[in-house]
PDB file of C-alpha atoms in Angstrom:
ATOM      1  CA  MET A 841     -15.839  50.365  57.437  1.00  0.00           C
ATOM      2  CA  LEU A 842     -18.750  50.503  59.930  1.00  0.00           C
ATOM      3  CA  PHE A 843     -21.174  49.022  57.402  1.00  0.00           C
ATOM      4  CA  ARG A 844     -18.696  46.263  56.544  1.00  0.00           C
ATOM      5  CA  SER A 845     -18.362  45.406  60.250  1.00  0.00           C
ATOM      6  CA  PHE A 846     -22.167  45.325  60.559  1.00  0.00           C
ATOM      7  CA  ILE A 847     -22.499  42.945  57.600  1.00  0.00           C
ATOM      8  CA  THR A 848     -19.755  40.681  58.951  1.00  0.00           C
ATOM      9  CA  LYS A 849     -21.471  40.356  62.330  1.00  0.00           C
ATOM     10  CA  LEU A 850     -24.875  39.965  60.708  1.00  0.00           C
ATOM     11  CA  LYS A 851     -23.670  37.137  58.473  1.00  0.00           C
ATOM     12  CA  ASN A 852     -21.679  35.365  61.202  1.00  0.00           C
ATOM     13  CA  PRO A 853     -23.777  35.215  64.377  1.00  0.00           C
ATOM     14  CA  LYS A 854     -22.341  33.346  67.356  1.00  0.00           C
ATOM     15  CA  ALA A 855     -25.708  32.505  68.908  1.00  0.00           C
ATOM     16  CA  THR A 856     -29.462  32.640  68.320  1.00  0.00           C
ATOM     17  CA  VAL A 857     -32.225  34.230  70.373  1.00  0.00           C
ATOM     18  CA  ASN A 858     -35.947  33.648  69.968  1.00  0.00           C
ATOM     19  CA  ILE A 859     -38.031  36.771  70.447  1.00  0.00           C
ATOM     20  CA  GLY A 860     -41.808  36.738  70.661  1.00  0.00           C
ATOM     21  CA  LEU A 861     -43.428  39.690  68.901  1.00  0.00           C
ATOM     22  CA  ILE A 862     -46.880  39.993  70.452  1.00  0.00           C
ATOM     23  CA  GLY A 863     -49.106  42.027  68.168  1.00  0.00           C
ATOM     24  CA  LYS A 864     -52.563  42.402  66.741  1.00  0.00           C
ATOM     25  CA  TYR A 865     -51.476  43.106  63.149  1.00  0.00           C
ATOM     26  CA  ILE A 866     -49.311  40.021  62.647  1.00  0.00           C
ATOM     27  CA  GLU A 867     -50.886  39.331  59.259  1.00  0.00           C
ATOM     28  CA  LEU A 868     -49.692  42.783  58.130  1.00  0.00           C
ATOM     29  CA  GLN A 869     -45.933  42.566  58.652  1.00  0.00           C
ATOM     30  CA  ASP A 870     -45.309  46.073  57.325  1.00  0.00           C
ATOM     31  CA  ALA A 871     -46.970  47.344  60.517  1.00  0.00           C
ATOM     32  CA  TYR A 872     -43.881  46.152  62.406  1.00  0.00           C
ATOM     33  CA  LYS A 873     -41.251  46.884  59.752  1.00  0.00           C
ATOM     34  CA  SER A 874     -39.324  49.387  61.897  1.00  0.00           C
ATOM     35  CA  ILE A 875     -39.314  47.008  64.869  1.00  0.00           C
ATOM     36  CA  LEU A 876     -38.059  44.123  62.731  1.00  0.00           C
ATOM     37  CA  GLU A 877     -35.284  46.312  61.315  1.00  0.00           C
ATOM     38  CA  ALA A 878     -34.304  47.432  64.823  1.00  0.00           C
ATOM     39  CA  PHE A 879     -33.998  43.762  65.802  1.00  0.00           C
ATOM     40  CA  ILE A 880     -31.588  43.234  62.908  1.00  0.00           C
ATOM     41  CA  HIS A 881     -29.460  46.198  64.039  1.00  0.00           C
ATOM     42  CA  ALA A 882     -29.406  45.032  67.673  1.00  0.00           C
ATOM     43  CA  GLY A 883     -28.752  41.424  66.703  1.00  0.00           C
ATOM     44  CA  ALA A 884     -25.667  42.341  64.708  1.00  0.00           C
ATOM     45  CA  ILE A 885     -24.239  44.411  67.577  1.00  0.00           C
ATOM     46  CA  ASN A 886     -24.758  41.474  69.946  1.00  0.00           C
ATOM     47  CA  GLU A 887     -23.482  38.970  67.359  1.00  0.00           C
ATOM     48  CA  VAL A 888     -26.655  36.923  67.528  1.00  0.00           C
ATOM     49  CA  LYS A 889     -29.289  35.882  65.031  1.00  0.00           C
ATOM     50  CA  VAL A 890     -32.650  37.251  66.150  1.00  0.00           C
ATOM     51  CA  VAL A 891     -35.437  34.840  65.261  1.00  0.00           C
ATOM     52  CA  VAL A 892     -38.756  36.644  65.585  1.00  0.00           C
ATOM     53  CA  GLN A 893     -41.795  34.534  66.376  1.00  0.00           C
ATOM     54  CA  ASP A 894     -44.977  36.365  65.408  1.00  0.00           C
ATOM     55  CA  ILE A 895     -47.669  35.675  67.990  1.00  0.00           C
ATOM     56  CA  HIS A 896     -51.145  37.092  67.452  1.00  0.00           C
ATOM     57  CA  SER A 897     -52.419  38.512  70.718  1.00  0.00           C
ATOM     58  CA  GLU A 898     -55.986  37.489  69.851  1.00  0.00           C
ATOM     59  CA  HIS A 899     -54.856  33.854  69.947  1.00  0.00           C
ATOM     60  CA  ILE A 900     -53.382  33.998  73.465  1.00  0.00           C
ATOM     61  CA  SER A 901     -55.572  32.699  76.260  1.00  0.00           C
ATOM     62  CA  LYS A 902     -55.164  31.601  79.876  1.00  0.00           C
ATOM     63  CA  GLU A 903     -55.229  28.015  78.643  1.00  0.00           C
ATOM     64  CA  ASN A 904     -52.450  28.309  76.053  1.00  0.00           C
ATOM     65  CA  VAL A 905     -50.228  31.205  77.174  1.00  0.00           C
ATOM     66  CA  VAL A 906     -47.564  28.944  78.672  1.00  0.00           C
ATOM     67  CA  ASN A 907     -47.452  26.703  75.617  1.00  0.00           C
ATOM     68  CA  LYS A 908     -47.137  29.693  73.268  1.00  0.00           C
ATOM     69  CA  LEU A 909     -44.464  31.589  75.198  1.00  0.00           C
ATOM     70  CA  GLN A 910     -42.354  29.097  77.151  1.00  0.00           C
ATOM     71  CA  GLY A 911     -39.692  28.632  74.452  1.00  0.00           C
ATOM     72  CA  LEU A 912     -38.893  32.335  74.095  1.00  0.00           C
ATOM     73  CA  ASP A 913     -35.761  34.211  75.173  1.00  0.00           C
ATOM     74  CA  GLY A 914     -37.440  37.611  75.140  1.00  0.00           C
ATOM     75  CA  LEU A 915     -40.846  39.134  74.567  1.00  0.00           C
ATOM     76  CA  LEU A 916     -41.847  42.420  72.922  1.00  0.00           C
ATOM     77  CA  VAL A 917     -45.425  43.651  73.150  1.00  0.00           C
ATOM     78  CA  ALA A 918     -45.978  45.867  70.140  1.00  0.00           C
ATOM     79  CA  PRO A 919     -47.837  49.157  69.606  1.00  0.00           C
ATOM     80  CA  GLY A 920     -51.392  49.352  68.332  1.00  0.00           C
ATOM     81  CA  PHE A 921     -54.829  50.853  68.807  1.00  0.00           C
ATOM     82  CA  GLY A 922     -58.217  49.621  69.983  1.00  0.00           C
ATOM     83  CA  HIS A 923     -59.557  46.852  72.210  1.00  0.00           C
ATOM     84  CA  ARG A 924     -58.960  43.857  69.903  1.00  0.00           C
ATOM     85  CA  GLY A 925     -56.360  41.426  71.260  1.00  0.00           C
ATOM     86  CA  ILE A 926     -55.812  43.371  74.482  1.00  0.00           C
ATOM     87  CA  ASP A 927     -56.456  40.458  76.848  1.00  0.00           C
ATOM     88  CA  GLY A 928     -53.778  38.404  75.088  1.00  0.00           C
ATOM     89  CA  LYS A 929     -51.260  41.214  75.417  1.00  0.00           C
ATOM     90  CA  ILE A 930     -51.932  41.518  79.141  1.00  0.00           C
ATOM     91  CA  LEU A 931     -51.537  37.741  79.586  1.00  0.00           C
ATOM     92  CA  ALA A 932     -48.213  37.883  77.715  1.00  0.00           C
ATOM     93  CA  VAL A 933     -46.951  40.700  79.948  1.00  0.00           C
ATOM     94  CA  ARG A 934     -47.889  38.726  83.043  1.00  0.00           C
ATOM     95  CA  TYR A 935     -46.056  35.650  81.760  1.00  0.00           C
ATOM     96  CA  ALA A 936     -42.889  37.697  81.142  1.00  0.00           C
ATOM     97  CA  ARG A 937     -43.087  39.386  84.542  1.00  0.00           C
ATOM     98  CA  GLU A 938     -43.684  36.210  86.521  1.00  0.00           C
ATOM     99  CA  ASN A 939     -41.137  34.105  84.632  1.00  0.00           C
ATOM    100  CA  LYS A 940     -38.353  36.730  84.601  1.00  0.00           C
ATOM    101  CA  LEU A 941     -38.402  36.696  80.790  1.00  0.00           C
ATOM    102  CA  PRO A 942     -36.796  39.813  79.233  1.00  0.00           C
ATOM    103  CA  PHE A 943     -39.679  42.155  78.420  1.00  0.00           C
ATOM    104  CA  PHE A 944     -39.941  45.242  76.228  1.00  0.00           C
ATOM    105  CA  GLY A 945     -43.226  47.120  75.726  1.00  0.00           C
ATOM    106  CA  ILE A 946     -43.648  49.883  73.166  1.00  0.00           C
ATOM    107  CA  CYS A 947     -46.457  52.463  73.412  1.00  0.00           C
ATOM    108  CA  LEU A 948     -49.584  50.274  73.801  1.00  0.00           C
ATOM    109  CA  GLY A 949     -47.232  47.539  75.013  1.00  0.00           C
ATOM    110  CA  MET A 950     -46.047  49.816  77.802  1.00  0.00           C
ATOM    111  CA  GLN A 951     -49.637  50.676  78.676  1.00  0.00           C
ATOM    112  CA  MET A 952     -50.533  46.989  78.899  1.00  0.00           C
ATOM    113  CA  SER A 953     -47.622  46.444  81.293  1.00  0.00           C
ATOM    114  CA  VAL A 954     -49.015  49.191  83.540  1.00  0.00           C
ATOM    115  CA  ILE A 955     -52.492  47.634  83.475  1.00  0.00           C
ATOM    116  CA  GLU A 956     -51.147  44.140  84.181  1.00  0.00           C
ATOM    117  CA  PHE A 957     -49.056  45.359  87.100  1.00  0.00           C
ATOM    118  CA  ALA A 958     -51.912  47.436  88.494  1.00  0.00           C
ATOM    119  CA  ARG A 959     -54.285  44.473  88.434  1.00  0.00           C
ATOM    120  CA  ASN A 960     -52.045  41.631  89.533  1.00  0.00           C
ATOM    121  CA  VAL A 961     -49.441  43.273  91.770  1.00  0.00           C
ATOM    122  CA  ALA A 962     -50.934  46.534  93.056  1.00  0.00           C
ATOM    123  CA  SER A 963     -54.384  44.902  93.427  1.00  0.00           C
ATOM    124  CA  ILE A 964     -56.222  47.758  91.722  1.00  0.00           C
ATOM    125  CA  ASP A 965     -59.579  46.272  90.780  1.00  0.00           C
ATOM    126  CA  ASN A 966     -60.764  46.820  87.201  1.00  0.00           C
ATOM    127  CA  ALA A 967     -57.588  48.692  86.266  1.00  0.00           C
ATOM    128  CA  HIS A 968     -57.771  49.449  82.565  1.00  0.00           C
ATOM    129  CA  SER A 969     -57.375  52.045  79.827  1.00  0.00           C
ATOM    130  CA  THR A 970     -60.242  54.324  78.851  1.00  0.00           C
ATOM    131  CA  GLU A 971     -59.342  53.523  75.250  1.00  0.00           C
ATOM    132  CA  MET A 972     -60.726  50.001  75.757  1.00  0.00           C
ATOM    133  CA  ASP A 973     -63.141  50.648  78.622  1.00  0.00           C
ATOM    134  CA  PRO A 974     -64.340  54.286  78.802  1.00  0.00           C
ATOM    135  CA  ASN A 975     -66.256  53.512  82.011  1.00  0.00           C
ATOM    136  CA  THR A 976     -63.501  51.739  83.944  1.00  0.00           C
ATOM    137  CA  SER A 977     -63.494  52.643  87.642  1.00  0.00           C
ATOM    138  CA  ASN A 978     -59.685  52.697  87.689  1.00  0.00           C
ATOM    139  CA  PRO A 979     -58.285  54.295  84.510  1.00  0.00           C
ATOM    140  CA  VAL A 980     -54.565  53.740  85.095  1.00  0.00           C
ATOM    141  CA  ILE A 981     -54.187  54.661  81.415  1.00  0.00           C
ATOM    142  CA  ASP A 982     -56.281  57.634  80.354  1.00  0.00           C
ATOM    143  CA  LEU A 983     -56.762  60.029  77.476  1.00  0.00           C
ATOM    144  CA  MET A 984     -54.453  63.028  77.554  1.00  0.00           C
ATOM    145  CA  GLU A 985     -56.252  66.000  79.113  1.00  0.00           C
ATOM    146  CA  GLU A 986     -55.950  68.140  75.982  1.00  0.00           C
ATOM    147  CA  GLN A 987     -57.438  65.296  73.924  1.00  0.00           C
ATOM    148  CA  LYS A 988     -60.628  64.905  75.958  1.00  0.00           C
ATOM    149  CA  SER A 989     -62.505  67.742  74.229  1.00  0.00           C
ATOM    150  CA  ILE A 990     -61.532  66.621  70.704  1.00  0.00           C
ATOM    151  CA  THR A 991     -64.276  64.882  68.724  1.00  0.00           C
ATOM    152  CA  ASN A 992     -62.704  65.054  65.250  1.00  0.00           C
ATOM    153  CA  LYS A 993     -59.548  63.045  65.921  1.00  0.00           C
ATOM    154  CA  GLY A 994     -57.865  63.209  62.509  1.00  0.00           C
ATOM    155  CA  GLY A 995     -54.269  64.436  62.836  1.00  0.00           C
ATOM    156  CA  THR A 996     -54.589  65.213  66.544  1.00  0.00           C
ATOM    157  CA  MET A 997     -52.319  62.617  68.163  1.00  0.00           C
ATOM    158  CA  ARG A 998     -49.270  63.528  70.226  1.00  0.00           C
ATOM    159  CA  LEU A 999     -46.683  63.430  67.456  1.00  0.00           C
ATOM    160  CA  GLY A1000     -43.043  64.364  67.135  1.00  0.00           C
ATOM    161  CA  SER A1001     -40.004  64.383  69.375  1.00  0.00           C
ATOM    162  CA  TYR A1002     -40.261  65.133  73.098  1.00  0.00           C
ATOM    163  CA  PRO A1003     -37.668  65.311  75.894  1.00  0.00           C
ATOM    164  CA  CYS A1004     -37.507  62.841  78.767  1.00  0.00           C
ATOM    165  CA  ASN A1005     -35.606  63.057  82.056  1.00  0.00           C
ATOM    166  CA  ILE A1006     -34.171  59.732  83.220  1.00  0.00           C
ATOM    167  CA  GLU A1007     -33.462  58.915  86.849  1.00  0.00           C
ATOM    168  CA  LYS A1008     -29.945  57.775  87.653  1.00  0.00           C
ATOM    169  CA  GLY A1009     -29.493  54.243  88.910  1.00  0.00           C
ATOM    170  CA  THR A1010     -32.354  52.847  86.830  1.00  0.00           C
ATOM    171  CA  LEU A1011     -32.364  50.367  83.967  1.00  0.00           C
ATOM    172  CA  ALA A1012     -33.284  53.213  81.631  1.00  0.00           C
ATOM    173  CA  TYR A1013     -30.213  55.175  82.735  1.00  0.00           C
ATOM    174  CA  LYS A1014     -28.014  52.106  82.250  1.00  0.00           C
ATOM    175  CA  ILE A1015     -29.393  51.789  78.720  1.00  0.00           C
ATOM    176  CA  TYR A1016     -29.080  55.429  77.672  1.00  0.00           C
ATOM    177  CA  GLY A1017     -26.190  56.588  79.865  1.00  0.00           C
ATOM    178  CA  SER A1018     -27.815  60.010  80.006  1.00  0.00           C
ATOM    179  CA  GLU A1019     -30.230  61.940  82.206  1.00  0.00           C
ATOM    180  CA  LEU A1020     -31.898  63.660  79.248  1.00  0.00           C
ATOM    181  CA  ILE A1021     -33.060  62.032  76.018  1.00  0.00           C
ATOM    182  CA  SER A1022     -35.437  62.848  73.185  1.00  0.00           C
ATOM    183  CA  GLU A1023     -37.728  60.308  71.510  1.00  0.00           C
ATOM    184  CA  ARG A1024     -40.514  60.246  68.944  1.00  0.00           C
ATOM    185  CA  HIS A1025     -44.165  59.826  69.910  1.00  0.00           C
ATOM    186  CA  ARG A1026     -47.428  58.761  68.269  1.00  0.00           C
ATOM    187  CA  HIS A1027     -50.321  58.286  70.695  1.00  0.00           C
ATOM    188  CA  ARG A1028     -53.226  59.811  72.617  1.00  0.00           C
ATOM    189  CA  TRP A1029     -53.441  57.808  75.843  1.00  0.00           C
ATOM    190  CA  GLU A1030     -51.006  58.160  78.735  1.00  0.00           C
ATOM    191  CA  PHE A1031     -50.043  56.823  82.147  1.00  0.00           C
ATOM    192  CA  ASN A1032     -52.541  58.346  84.595  1.00  0.00           C
ATOM    193  CA  ASN A1033     -50.538  60.218  87.225  1.00  0.00           C
ATOM    194  CA  LYS A1034     -53.388  59.845  89.721  1.00  0.00           C
ATOM    195  CA  TYR A1035     -52.025  56.310  90.239  1.00  0.00           C
ATOM    196  CA  PHE A1036     -48.362  57.318  90.235  1.00  0.00           C
ATOM    197  CA  GLU A1037     -47.673  56.942  93.963  1.00  0.00           C
ATOM    198  CA  GLN A1038     -49.724  53.766  94.353  1.00  0.00           C
ATOM    199  CA  LEU A1039     -47.968  51.967  91.506  1.00  0.00           C
ATOM    200  CA  GLN A1040     -44.532  53.185  92.562  1.00  0.00           C
ATOM    201  CA  ALA A1041     -45.166  51.909  96.102  1.00  0.00           C
ATOM    202  CA  ALA A1042     -46.129  48.504  94.663  1.00  0.00           C
ATOM    203  CA  GLY A1043     -42.842  48.263  92.742  1.00  0.00           C
ATOM    204  CA  LEU A1044     -43.439  49.736  89.284  1.00  0.00           C
ATOM    205  CA  LYS A1045     -40.733  52.343  88.773  1.00  0.00           C
ATOM    206  CA  ALA A1046     -41.398  55.415  86.649  1.00  0.00           C
ATOM    207  CA  SER A1047     -37.821  55.981  85.495  1.00  0.00           C
ATOM    208  CA  GLY A1048     -38.444  58.455  82.682  1.00  0.00           C
ATOM    209  CA  ILE A1049     -40.550  61.629  82.981  1.00  0.00           C
ATOM    210  CA  ASN A1050     -41.341  64.382  80.483  1.00  0.00           C
ATOM    211  CA  PRO A1051     -39.959  67.554  82.136  1.00  0.00           C
ATOM    212  CA  ALA A1052     -42.551  69.852  80.558  1.00  0.00           C
ATOM    213  CA  ASN A1053     -45.791  68.106  81.532  1.00  0.00           C
ATOM    214  CA  ASN A1054     -44.675  65.460  84.076  1.00  0.00           C
ATOM    215  CA  LEU A1055     -46.016  62.602  81.940  1.00  0.00           C
ATOM    216  CA  VAL A1056     -44.513  59.165  82.529  1.00  0.00           C
ATOM    217  CA  GLU A1057     -42.471  58.054  79.525  1.00  0.00           C
ATOM    218  CA  ILE A1058     -40.671  54.954  80.874  1.00  0.00           C
ATOM    219  CA  VAL A1059     -41.664  52.296  83.408  1.00  0.00           C
ATOM    220  CA  GLU A1060     -39.599  49.391  84.693  1.00  0.00           C
ATOM    221  CA  ILE A1061     -39.565  46.754  87.434  1.00  0.00           C
ATOM    222  CA  PRO A1062     -36.276  46.945  89.373  1.00  0.00           C
ATOM    223  CA  THR A1063     -36.695  43.423  90.788  1.00  0.00           C
ATOM    224  CA  HIS A1064     -36.937  41.929  87.291  1.00  0.00           C
ATOM    225  CA  PRO A1065     -33.762  41.124  85.273  1.00  0.00           C
ATOM    226  CA  PHE A1066     -35.017  43.162  82.290  1.00  0.00           C
ATOM    227  CA  PHE A1067     -38.479  44.686  82.218  1.00  0.00           C
ATOM    228  CA  ILE A1068     -39.047  48.026  80.500  1.00  0.00           C
ATOM    229  CA  GLY A1069     -41.945  49.787  78.831  1.00  0.00           C
ATOM    230  CA  VAL A1070     -41.759  53.055  76.915  1.00  0.00           C
ATOM    231  CA  GLN A1071     -44.534  55.379  75.783  1.00  0.00           C
ATOM    232  CA  TYR A1072     -42.597  56.482  72.706  1.00  0.00           C
ATOM    233  CA  HIS A1073     -41.408  54.655  69.584  1.00  0.00           C
ATOM    234  CA  PRO A1074     -37.650  53.930  69.805  1.00  0.00           C
ATOM    235  CA  GLU A1075     -37.770  51.725  66.701  1.00  0.00           C
ATOM    236  CA  LEU A1076     -38.163  54.856  64.586  1.00  0.00           C
ATOM    237  CA  LYS A1077     -34.647  56.049  65.471  1.00  0.00           C
ATOM    238  CA  SER A1078     -32.721  52.795  65.073  1.00  0.00           C
ATOM    239  CA  THR A1079     -30.236  52.598  62.178  1.00  0.00           C
ATOM    240  CA  VAL A1080     -27.324  50.422  61.081  1.00  0.00           C
ATOM    241  CA  GLU A1081     -24.890  53.099  62.248  1.00  0.00           C
ATOM    242  CA  ASN A1082     -26.772  53.782  65.493  1.00  0.00           C
ATOM    243  CA  PRO A1083     -28.805  50.791  66.684  1.00  0.00           C
ATOM    244  CA  HIS A1084     -31.256  51.966  69.307  1.00  0.00           C
ATOM    245  CA  PRO A1085     -29.848  51.310  72.797  1.00  0.00           C
ATOM    246  CA  ILE A1086     -33.069  49.810  74.185  1.00  0.00           C
ATOM    247  CA  PHE A1087     -33.142  47.212  71.418  1.00  0.00           C
ATOM    248  CA  VAL A1088     -29.435  46.530  71.910  1.00  0.00           C
ATOM    249  CA  HIS A1089     -29.848  45.974  75.658  1.00  0.00           C
ATOM    250  CA  PHE A1090     -33.050  43.978  75.196  1.00  0.00           C
ATOM    251  CA  ILE A1091     -31.358  41.564  72.795  1.00  0.00           C
ATOM    252  CA  LYS A1092     -28.350  41.389  75.124  1.00  0.00           C
ATOM    253  CA  ALA A1093     -30.691  40.408  77.972  1.00  0.00           C
ATOM    254  CA  ALA A1094     -32.352  37.798  75.745  1.00  0.00           C
ATOM    255  CA  LYS A1095     -28.910  36.434  74.850  1.00  0.00           C
ATOM    256  CA  GLU A1096     -28.038  36.093  78.540  1.00  0.00           C
ATOM    257  CA  PHE A1097     -31.421  34.483  79.251  1.00  0.00           C
ATOM    258  CA  ALA A1098     -30.874  31.930  76.467  1.00  0.00           C
ATOM    259  CA  LYS A1099     -27.366  31.167  77.719  1.00  0.00           C
ATOM    260  CA  ALA A1100     -28.609  30.606  81.273  1.00  0.00           C
ATOM    261  CA  LYS A1101     -31.429  28.412  79.966  1.00  0.00           C
ATOM    262  CA  ASP A1102     -28.993  26.294  77.963  1.00  0.00           C
ATOM    263  CA  LYS A1103     -26.684  25.942  80.966  1.00  0.00           C
ATOM    264  CA  LYS A1104     -29.587  24.854  83.150  1.00  0.00           C
ATOM    265  CA  GLY A1105     -30.617  22.293  80.542  1.00  0.00           C
ATOM    266  CA  MET A1106     -27.100  20.887  80.385  1.00  0.00           C
ATOM    267  CA  LEU A1107     -26.911  20.559  84.179  1.00  0.00           C
ATOM    268  CA  GLU A1108     -30.296  18.834  84.304  1.00  0.00           C
ATOM    269  CA  GLY A1109     -29.157  16.477  81.544  1.00  0.00           C
ATOM    270  CA  GLN A1110     -26.035  15.573  83.538  1.00  0.00           C
ATOM    271  CA  LEU A1111     -28.165  14.836  86.601  1.00  0.00           C
ATOM    272  CA  ILE A1112     -30.294  12.442  84.586  1.00  0.00           C
TER     273      ILE A1112
END
């Protein structure tokens, strides 16, 4: 019965949302297979067709960022490794933050949101990740302490499921409806807690914290309609029977953004 309901909603959407998938492996779609499936699950729940626009982060520049992103209803900055395409991801995050566009960052995407906020809101000069710039003077994203002595990196990432405490009254709590969750991880670099107070004071909320090691798992901007970044990989837990709540709420926010945009366009047309 549940599957039949899912198929009915999937085949009969009541609206369409355009989501920008900002990644560096766009030519290898299997790299984002779990994310694309999670969009299908969340789209059906929200009774919308999710049209994903693949946007290569290497092709985003200061000159074209507005042209590439202005027609979107939501923006997801995808996971990845290495320095290639990083500047484009940061530009995309800034566009979403400044234009109140629903934003969702996963793993590296979350880290880029921290870097963008640190640079452009908290005024932290040269804020970066030591993954891309080992000599940065302000490593707001840094290698996990236990990883720093590892030279043979094969099979040494932070893998598996870890708990996360969520603060009440936050967007994350609204999404999960719980103060304790568990999510799957696959990374080495983390939010650098040396900058925790400075970034919080500037308006970047750390709403999810690992209770065992105090690592930041979720960041959000309370003054933004929908802006959330997560260190873990929620796409890995999304199914037809249980669409992941972050994807569901992200697509819902994109649906509301599209509706407001259409209404504004209609009003402007009437004025003309």
